Coordinates of C-alpha atoms in Angstrom, one line a residue:
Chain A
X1 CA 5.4 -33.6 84.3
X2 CA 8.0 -32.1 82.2
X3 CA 7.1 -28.0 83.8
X4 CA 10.8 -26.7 83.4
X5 CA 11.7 -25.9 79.6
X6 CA 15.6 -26.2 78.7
X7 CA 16.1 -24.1 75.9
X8 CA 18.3 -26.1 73.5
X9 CA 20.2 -25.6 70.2
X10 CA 21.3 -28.6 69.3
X11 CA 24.9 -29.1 71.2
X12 CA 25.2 -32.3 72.7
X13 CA 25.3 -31.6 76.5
X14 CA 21.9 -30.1 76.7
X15 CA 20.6 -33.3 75.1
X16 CA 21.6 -35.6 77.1
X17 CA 21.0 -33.7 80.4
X18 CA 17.4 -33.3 79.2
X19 CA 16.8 -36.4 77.6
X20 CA 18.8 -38.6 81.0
X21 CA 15.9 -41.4 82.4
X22 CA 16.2 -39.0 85.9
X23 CA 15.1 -35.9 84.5
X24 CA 13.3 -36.7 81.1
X25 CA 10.1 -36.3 83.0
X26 CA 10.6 -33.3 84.3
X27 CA 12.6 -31.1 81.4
X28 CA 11.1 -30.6 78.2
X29 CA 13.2 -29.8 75.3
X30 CA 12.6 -26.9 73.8
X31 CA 14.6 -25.9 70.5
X32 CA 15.0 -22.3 69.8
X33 CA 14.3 -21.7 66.4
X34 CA 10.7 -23.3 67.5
X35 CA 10.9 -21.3 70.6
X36 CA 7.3 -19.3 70.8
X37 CA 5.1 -18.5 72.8
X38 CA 2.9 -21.7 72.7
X39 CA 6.4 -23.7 73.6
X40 CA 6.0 -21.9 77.1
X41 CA 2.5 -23.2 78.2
X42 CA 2.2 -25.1 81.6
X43 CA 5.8 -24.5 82.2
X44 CA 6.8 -23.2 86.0
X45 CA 10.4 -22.4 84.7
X46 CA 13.1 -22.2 81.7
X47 CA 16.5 -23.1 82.0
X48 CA 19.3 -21.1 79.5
X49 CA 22.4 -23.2 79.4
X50 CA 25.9 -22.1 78.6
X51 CA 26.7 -22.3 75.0
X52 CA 23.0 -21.2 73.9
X53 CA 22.4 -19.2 71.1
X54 CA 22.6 -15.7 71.9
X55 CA 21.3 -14.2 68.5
X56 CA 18.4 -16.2 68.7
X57 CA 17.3 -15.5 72.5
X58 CA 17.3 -11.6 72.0
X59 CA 15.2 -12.2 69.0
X60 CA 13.1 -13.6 71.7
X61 CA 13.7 -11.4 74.6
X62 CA 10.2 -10.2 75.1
X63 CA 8.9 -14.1 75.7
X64 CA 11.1 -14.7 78.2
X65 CA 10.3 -11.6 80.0
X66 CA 6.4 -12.1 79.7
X67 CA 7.5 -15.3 81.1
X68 CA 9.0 -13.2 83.9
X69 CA 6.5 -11.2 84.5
X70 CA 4.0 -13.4 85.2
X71 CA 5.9 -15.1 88.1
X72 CA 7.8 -17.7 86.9
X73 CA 11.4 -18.5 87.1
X74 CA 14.3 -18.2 84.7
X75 CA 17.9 -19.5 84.9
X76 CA 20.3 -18.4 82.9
X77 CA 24.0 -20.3 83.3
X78 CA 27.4 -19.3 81.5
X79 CA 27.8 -16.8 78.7
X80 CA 25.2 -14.2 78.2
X81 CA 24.3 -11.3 76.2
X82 CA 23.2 -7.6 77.3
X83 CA 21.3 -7.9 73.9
X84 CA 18.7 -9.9 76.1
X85 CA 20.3 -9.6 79.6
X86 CA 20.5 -6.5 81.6
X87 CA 24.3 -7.2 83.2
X88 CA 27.8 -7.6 81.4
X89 CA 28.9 -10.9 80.7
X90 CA 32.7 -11.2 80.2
X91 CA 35.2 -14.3 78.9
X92 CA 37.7 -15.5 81.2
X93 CA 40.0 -18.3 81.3
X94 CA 39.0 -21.5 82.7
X95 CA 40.4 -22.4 86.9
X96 CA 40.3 -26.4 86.4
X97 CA 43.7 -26.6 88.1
X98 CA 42.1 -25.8 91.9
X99 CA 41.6 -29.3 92.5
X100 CA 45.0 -30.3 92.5
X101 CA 46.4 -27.2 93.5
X102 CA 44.1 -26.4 96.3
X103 CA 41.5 -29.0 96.1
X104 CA 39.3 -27.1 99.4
X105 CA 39.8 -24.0 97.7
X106 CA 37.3 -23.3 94.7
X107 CA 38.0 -20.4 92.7
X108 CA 35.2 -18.2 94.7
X109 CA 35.2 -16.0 97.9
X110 CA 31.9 -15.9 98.8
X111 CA 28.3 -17.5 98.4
X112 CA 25.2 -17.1 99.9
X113 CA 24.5 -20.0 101.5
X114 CA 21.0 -19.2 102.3
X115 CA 19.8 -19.1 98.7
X116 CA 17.4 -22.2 98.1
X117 CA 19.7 -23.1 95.5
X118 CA 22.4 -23.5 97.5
X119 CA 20.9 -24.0 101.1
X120 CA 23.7 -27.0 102.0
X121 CA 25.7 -27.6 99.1
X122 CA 29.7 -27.3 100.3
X123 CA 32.3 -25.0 98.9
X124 CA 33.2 -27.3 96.4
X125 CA 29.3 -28.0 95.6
X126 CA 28.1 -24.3 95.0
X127 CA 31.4 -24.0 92.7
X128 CA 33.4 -26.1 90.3
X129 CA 34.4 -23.6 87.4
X130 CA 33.5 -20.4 86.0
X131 CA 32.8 -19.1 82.3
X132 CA 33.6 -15.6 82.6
X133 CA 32.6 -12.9 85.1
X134 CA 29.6 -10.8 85.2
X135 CA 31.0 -7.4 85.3
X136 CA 27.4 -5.4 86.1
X137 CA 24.2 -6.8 86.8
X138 CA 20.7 -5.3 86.7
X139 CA 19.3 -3.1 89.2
X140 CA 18.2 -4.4 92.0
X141 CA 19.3 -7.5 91.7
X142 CA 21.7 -8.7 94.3
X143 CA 25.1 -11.2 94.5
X144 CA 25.3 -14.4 95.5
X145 CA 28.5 -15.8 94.4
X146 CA 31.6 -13.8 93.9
X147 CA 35.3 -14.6 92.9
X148 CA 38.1 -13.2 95.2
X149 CA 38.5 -10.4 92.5
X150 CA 35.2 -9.7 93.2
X151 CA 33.7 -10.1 90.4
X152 CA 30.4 -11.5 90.7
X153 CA 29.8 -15.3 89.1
X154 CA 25.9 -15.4 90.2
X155 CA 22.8 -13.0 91.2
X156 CA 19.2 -12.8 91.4
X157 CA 16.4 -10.3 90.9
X158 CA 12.8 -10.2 90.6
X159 CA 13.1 -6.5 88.9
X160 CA 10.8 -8.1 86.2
X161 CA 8.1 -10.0 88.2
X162 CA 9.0 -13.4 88.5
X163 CA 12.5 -14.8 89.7
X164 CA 16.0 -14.2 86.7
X165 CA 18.9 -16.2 88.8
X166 CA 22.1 -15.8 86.2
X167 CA 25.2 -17.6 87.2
X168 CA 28.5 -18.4 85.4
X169 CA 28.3 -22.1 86.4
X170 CA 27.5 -24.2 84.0
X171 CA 25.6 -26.9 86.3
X172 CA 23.4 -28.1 82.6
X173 CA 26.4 -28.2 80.6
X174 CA 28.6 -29.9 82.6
X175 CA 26.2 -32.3 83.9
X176 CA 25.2 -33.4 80.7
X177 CA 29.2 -33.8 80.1
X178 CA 29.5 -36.1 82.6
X179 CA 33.1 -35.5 83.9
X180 CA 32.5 -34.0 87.0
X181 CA 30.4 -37.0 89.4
X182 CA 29.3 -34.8 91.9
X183 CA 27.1 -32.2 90.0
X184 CA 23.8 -34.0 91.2
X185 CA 24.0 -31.9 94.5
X186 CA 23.8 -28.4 92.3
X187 CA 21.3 -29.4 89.6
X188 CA 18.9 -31.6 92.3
X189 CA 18.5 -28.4 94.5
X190 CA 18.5 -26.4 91.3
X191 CA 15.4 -28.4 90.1
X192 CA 14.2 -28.5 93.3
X193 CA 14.2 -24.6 93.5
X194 CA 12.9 -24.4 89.9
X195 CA 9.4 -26.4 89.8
X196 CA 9.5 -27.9 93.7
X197 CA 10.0 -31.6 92.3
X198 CA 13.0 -33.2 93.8
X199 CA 14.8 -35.7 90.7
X200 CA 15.6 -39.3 92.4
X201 CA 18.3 -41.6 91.6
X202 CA 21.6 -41.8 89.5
X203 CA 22.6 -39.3 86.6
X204 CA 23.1 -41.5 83.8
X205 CA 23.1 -41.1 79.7
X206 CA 22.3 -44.3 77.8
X207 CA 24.2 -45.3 74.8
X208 CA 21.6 -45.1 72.5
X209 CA 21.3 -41.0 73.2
X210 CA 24.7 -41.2 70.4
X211 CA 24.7 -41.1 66.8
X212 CA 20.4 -40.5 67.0
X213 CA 18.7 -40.1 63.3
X214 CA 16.8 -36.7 64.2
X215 CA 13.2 -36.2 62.0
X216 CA 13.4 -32.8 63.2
X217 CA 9.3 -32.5 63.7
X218 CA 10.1 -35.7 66.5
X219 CA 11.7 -32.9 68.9
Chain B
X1 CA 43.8 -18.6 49.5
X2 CA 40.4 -21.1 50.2
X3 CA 36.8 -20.0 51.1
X4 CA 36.0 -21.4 54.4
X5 CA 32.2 -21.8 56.1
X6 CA 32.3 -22.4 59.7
X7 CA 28.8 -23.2 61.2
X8 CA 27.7 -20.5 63.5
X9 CA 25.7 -21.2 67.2
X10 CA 25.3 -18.3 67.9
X11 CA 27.8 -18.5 70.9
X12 CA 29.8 -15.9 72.4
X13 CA 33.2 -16.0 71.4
X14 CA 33.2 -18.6 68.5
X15 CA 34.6 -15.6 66.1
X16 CA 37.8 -15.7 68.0
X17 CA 39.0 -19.2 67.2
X18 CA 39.1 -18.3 63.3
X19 CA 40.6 -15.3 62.1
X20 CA 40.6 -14.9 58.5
X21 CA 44.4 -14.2 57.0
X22 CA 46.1 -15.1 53.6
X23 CA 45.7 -18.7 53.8
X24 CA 41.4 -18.7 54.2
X25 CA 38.7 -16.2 54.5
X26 CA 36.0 -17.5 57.1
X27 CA 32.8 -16.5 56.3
X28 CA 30.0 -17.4 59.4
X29 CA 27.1 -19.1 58.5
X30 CA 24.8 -18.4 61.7
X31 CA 22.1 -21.3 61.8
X32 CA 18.5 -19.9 62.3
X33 CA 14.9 -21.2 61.9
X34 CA 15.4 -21.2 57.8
X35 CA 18.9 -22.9 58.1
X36 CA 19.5 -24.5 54.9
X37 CA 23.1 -23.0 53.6
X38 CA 24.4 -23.0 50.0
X39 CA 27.6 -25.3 50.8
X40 CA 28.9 -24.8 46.9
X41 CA 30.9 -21.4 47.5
X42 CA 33.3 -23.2 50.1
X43 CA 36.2 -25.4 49.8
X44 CA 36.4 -26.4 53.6
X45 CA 33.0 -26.7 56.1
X46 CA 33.8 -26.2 60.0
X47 CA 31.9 -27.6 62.7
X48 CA 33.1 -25.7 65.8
X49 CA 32.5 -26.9 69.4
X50 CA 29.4 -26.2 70.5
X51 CA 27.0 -26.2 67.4
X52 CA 23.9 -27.1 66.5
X53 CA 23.6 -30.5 65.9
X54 CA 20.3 -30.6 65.0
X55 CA 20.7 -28.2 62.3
X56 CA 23.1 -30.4 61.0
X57 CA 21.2 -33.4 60.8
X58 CA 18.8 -31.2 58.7
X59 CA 21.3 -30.9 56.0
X60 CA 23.2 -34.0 56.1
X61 CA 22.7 -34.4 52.2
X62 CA 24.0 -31.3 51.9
X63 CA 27.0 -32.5 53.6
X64 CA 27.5 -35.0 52.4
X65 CA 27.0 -34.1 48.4
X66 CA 29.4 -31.2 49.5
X67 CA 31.9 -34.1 51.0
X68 CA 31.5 -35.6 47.8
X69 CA 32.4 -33.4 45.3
X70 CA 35.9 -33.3 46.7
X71 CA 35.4 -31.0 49.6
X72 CA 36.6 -30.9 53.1
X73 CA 34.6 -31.1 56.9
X74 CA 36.5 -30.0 60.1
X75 CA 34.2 -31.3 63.1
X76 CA 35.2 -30.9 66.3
X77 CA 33.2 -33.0 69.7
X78 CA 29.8 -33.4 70.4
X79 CA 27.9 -34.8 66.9
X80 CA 25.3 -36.7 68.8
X81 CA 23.0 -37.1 65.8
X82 CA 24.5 -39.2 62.9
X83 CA 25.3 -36.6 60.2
X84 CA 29.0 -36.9 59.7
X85 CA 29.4 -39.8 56.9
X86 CA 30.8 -42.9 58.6
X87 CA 31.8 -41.8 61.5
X88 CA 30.7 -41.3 64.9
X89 CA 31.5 -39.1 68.3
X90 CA 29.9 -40.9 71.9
X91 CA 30.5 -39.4 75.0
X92 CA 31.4 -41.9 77.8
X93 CA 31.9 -41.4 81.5
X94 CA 33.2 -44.8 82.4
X95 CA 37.1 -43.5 82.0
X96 CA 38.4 -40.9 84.4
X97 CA 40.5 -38.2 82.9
X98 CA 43.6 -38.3 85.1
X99 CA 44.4 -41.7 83.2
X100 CA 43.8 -39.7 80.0
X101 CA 47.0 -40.5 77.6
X102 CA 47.3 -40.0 74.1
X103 CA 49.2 -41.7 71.4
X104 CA 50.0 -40.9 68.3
X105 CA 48.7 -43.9 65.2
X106 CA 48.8 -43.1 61.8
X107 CA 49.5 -39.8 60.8
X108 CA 50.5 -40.1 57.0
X109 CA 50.2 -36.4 56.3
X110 CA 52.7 -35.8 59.4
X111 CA 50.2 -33.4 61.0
X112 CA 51.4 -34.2 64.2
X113 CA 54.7 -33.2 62.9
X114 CA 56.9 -30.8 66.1
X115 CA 54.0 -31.2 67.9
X116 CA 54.4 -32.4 71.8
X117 CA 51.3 -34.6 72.5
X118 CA 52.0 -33.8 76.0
X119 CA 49.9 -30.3 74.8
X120 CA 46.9 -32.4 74.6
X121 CA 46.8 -34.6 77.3
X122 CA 48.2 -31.8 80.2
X123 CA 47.3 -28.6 81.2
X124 CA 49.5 -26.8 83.8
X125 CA 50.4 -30.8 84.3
X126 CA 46.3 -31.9 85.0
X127 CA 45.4 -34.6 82.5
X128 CA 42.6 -35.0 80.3
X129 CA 42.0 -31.1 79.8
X130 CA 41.4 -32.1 75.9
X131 CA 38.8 -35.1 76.3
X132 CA 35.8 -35.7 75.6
X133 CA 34.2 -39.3 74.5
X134 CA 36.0 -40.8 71.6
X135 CA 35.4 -41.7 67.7
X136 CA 34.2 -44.7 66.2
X137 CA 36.1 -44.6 63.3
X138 CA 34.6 -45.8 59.6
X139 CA 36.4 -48.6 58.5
X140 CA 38.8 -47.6 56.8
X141 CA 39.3 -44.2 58.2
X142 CA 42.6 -43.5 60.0
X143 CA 43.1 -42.9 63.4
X144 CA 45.6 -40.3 64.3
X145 CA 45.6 -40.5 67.7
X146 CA 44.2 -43.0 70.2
X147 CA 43.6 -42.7 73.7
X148 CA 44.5 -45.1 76.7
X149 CA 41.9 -47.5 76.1
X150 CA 42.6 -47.7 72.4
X151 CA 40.0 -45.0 71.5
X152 CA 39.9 -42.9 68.4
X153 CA 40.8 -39.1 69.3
X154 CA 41.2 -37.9 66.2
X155 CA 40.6 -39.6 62.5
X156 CA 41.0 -38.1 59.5
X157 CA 38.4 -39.7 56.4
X158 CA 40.1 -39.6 53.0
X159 CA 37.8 -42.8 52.3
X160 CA 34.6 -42.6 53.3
X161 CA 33.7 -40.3 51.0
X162 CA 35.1 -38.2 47.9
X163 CA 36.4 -35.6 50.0
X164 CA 38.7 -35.3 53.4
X165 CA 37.0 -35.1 57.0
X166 CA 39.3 -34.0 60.0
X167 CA 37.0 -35.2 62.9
X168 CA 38.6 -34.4 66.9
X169 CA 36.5 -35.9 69.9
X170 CA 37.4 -33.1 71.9
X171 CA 37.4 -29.4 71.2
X172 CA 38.8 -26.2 70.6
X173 CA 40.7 -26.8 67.6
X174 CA 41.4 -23.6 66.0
X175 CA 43.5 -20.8 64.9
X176 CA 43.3 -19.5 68.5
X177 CA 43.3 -21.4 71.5
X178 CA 40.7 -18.5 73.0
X179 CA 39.6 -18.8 76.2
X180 CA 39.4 -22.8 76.5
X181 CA 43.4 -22.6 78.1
X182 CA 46.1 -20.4 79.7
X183 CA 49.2 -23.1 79.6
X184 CA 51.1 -22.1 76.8
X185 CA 52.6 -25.5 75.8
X186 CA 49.0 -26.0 75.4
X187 CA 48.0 -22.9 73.5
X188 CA 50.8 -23.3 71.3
X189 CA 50.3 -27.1 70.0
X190 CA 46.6 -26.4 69.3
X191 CA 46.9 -23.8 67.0
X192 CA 49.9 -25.5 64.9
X193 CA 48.2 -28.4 64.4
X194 CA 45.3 -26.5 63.4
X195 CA 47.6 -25.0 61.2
X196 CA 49.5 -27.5 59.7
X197 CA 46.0 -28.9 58.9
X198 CA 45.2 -26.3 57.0
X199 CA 48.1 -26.4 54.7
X200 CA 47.0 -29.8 54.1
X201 CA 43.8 -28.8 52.8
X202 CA 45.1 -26.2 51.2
X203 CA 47.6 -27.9 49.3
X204 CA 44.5 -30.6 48.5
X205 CA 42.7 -27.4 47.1
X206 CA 45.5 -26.3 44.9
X207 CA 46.2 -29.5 43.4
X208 CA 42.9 -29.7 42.8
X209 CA 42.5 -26.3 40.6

């Protein structure tokens, strides 16, 4: 119950990924101004979504590397920061025109289809849109998406002990959107990879997740 | 020239969509564990995309004693907690965004004024590029611009309370477009609305002093 953390800081997608019937059982909230270490206990993963709080995660950069180093797993999607993250994140413009221009043609040239992650998925599964580029990663860790420019959209390493897969996706953010219908694919294996539970059923966000009087403590 | 406090995420990139000039000097307000700003220094509050709506719902009195000494609230997408007075963003699935349309209701400040709405419903000719749920309104707030099903885009609330709240359901709204679009019709509209907004509020500020 509830062993992957989503780090959260209060935009609206995160929430109602998190707090969604399918995977409110399996995600536990974490807001990052409470992030500590205590926030982290019987956890098998954390989850960084796009449009996190960058500031706030390099103030606490040495938990999620403990975290790391004791053989979990983190995922970190979208924008990053080499304040916390040892590869150069970059802005780019959106590609949401591929679908009508070239619908079998994702804006990618390459995946790894042998990754857990995406073990499966098809083209347009393991790739939907970007935000931005990674222009270096760490080390030793290795690609596993690129665009046709070659810059890389996703990699892995386990330089610090447990598993860091980074990706310019956005599966959380976009899933807890809601515009794009197929995204179960991505974030099921995704979950799957993370904690070895597989999420059942429909992706749905009921009405009453809207307009929700927050006692902050209630988090 | 007005004071302006735009709420801060703590996201890459937010400090490109408002660049301080003669007209208002932004100043960031980066939300943190002891998040509790003094509001009274500003004449205009902005809620970018993307914020922390739980911080906000922490200081909704502030908000809404800064709304009510005459100020003004930009808000843009995504307030899932219930801290903007009388009015209220949802997110809904149920509509697919290639019948996205928008039409223009009742703009008495002309805001929409040499502005294509095309700008907002296309980009590079794909629909529904700006959407993202809807408004519902306070009652007697006024809807500028509805969407095919009748929905409230985006309302601005002269009534609610003392002060003025330009609310969009979709996001970026800015004096830069950034990184959110590369079609220029697109580019262009966004940031003249944004800008003839501002000279409402400014105008609102000047009268006022």
């Amino acid at each position: 119950m509830n062993k992957i953390g989503l780090i959260f800081n209060g935009v609206w997608s995160h929430y109602t990924f998190a707090t969604a019937p399918k995977y409110e059982h399996i995600i536990k909230l974490i807001y990052i101004h409470d992030f500590n270490k205590e926030s982290l206990e019987g956890l098998d993963a954390i989850m960084i979504p796009f449009q996190s709080h960058q500031p706030a995660l390099a103030k606490r950069k040495k938990l999620i590397y403990d975290f790391l180093n004791q053989g979990k797993k983190v995922f970190v999607e979208g924008d990053s920061s080499m304040d916390w993250i040892d590869g150069t994140w970059e802005d780019r413009p959106v590609d949401n025109y591929w679908w009508v221009n070239s619908p079998n043609n994702p804006p990618i040239s390459e995946t790894d289809f042998s990754h857990p992650v995406y073990a499966g998925l098809t083209p347009r599964q393991s790739c939907w849109h970007t935000h931005g580029s990674y222009t270096s990663m760490p080390s030793d860790a290795r690609a596993i998406q690129r665009k046709p420019n070659g810059e890389i959209i996703t990699w892995e390493t386990n330089q610090y002990g447990g598993t860091l897969l980074a990706t310019t996706l956005d599966p959380i953010v976009e899933h807890g959107v809601q515009q794009i219908t197929y995204l179960d694919n991505y974030v099921d294996k995704l979950i799957t990879w993370l904690n070895g539970e597989v999420p059942q059923g429909s992706f749905e966000v009921p009405r009453n997740k809207y307009g929700i009087n927050v006692q902050h403590d209630s988090l | 020239m007005i004071e302006a406090a735009v709420i801060s995420n703590g996201l890459q990139g937010v400090h490109a969509y408002f660049i301080s000039n003669h007209r208002v000097r932004y100043h960031f307000l980066e939300v943190d564990e002891h998040f509790n700003p003094d509001l009274a220094p500003y004449e205009l509050l902005v809620v970018p995309n993307g914020c922390d709506h739980i911080a906000m719902a922490k200081i909704k009195d502030s908000v809404k004693h800064f709304l009510d000494a005459g100020k003004s609230l930009f808000c843009m997408d995504g307030w899932f907690t219930d801290w903007v007075p009388g009015n209220q963003w949802v997110m809904d699935n149920s509509k697919k965004s290639i019948d996205v349309r928008y039409t223009l209701c009742t703009d008495r400040h002309n805001l929409f004024n040499d502005i294509n709405i095309d700008s907002f419903i296309f980009s590079h000719g794909i629909s529904g590029w700006w959407s993202c749920g809807y408004i519902i309104p306070a009652p007697h707030a006024d809807v500028i611009l509805k969407d095919t099903w009748n929905r409230a885009i985006i309302v601005l609330d002269e009534t609610t309370t003392n002060g003025v709240m330009f609310l969009t359901a979709s996001a970026p709204l800015g004096d830069t477009a950034g990184q959110a679009t590369d079609d220029r019709n697109s580019m262009k509209d966004l940031v003249k609305l944004y800008q003839q907004l501002l000279d409402l509020i400014i105008g609102k500020s000047l009268q006022k002093r």
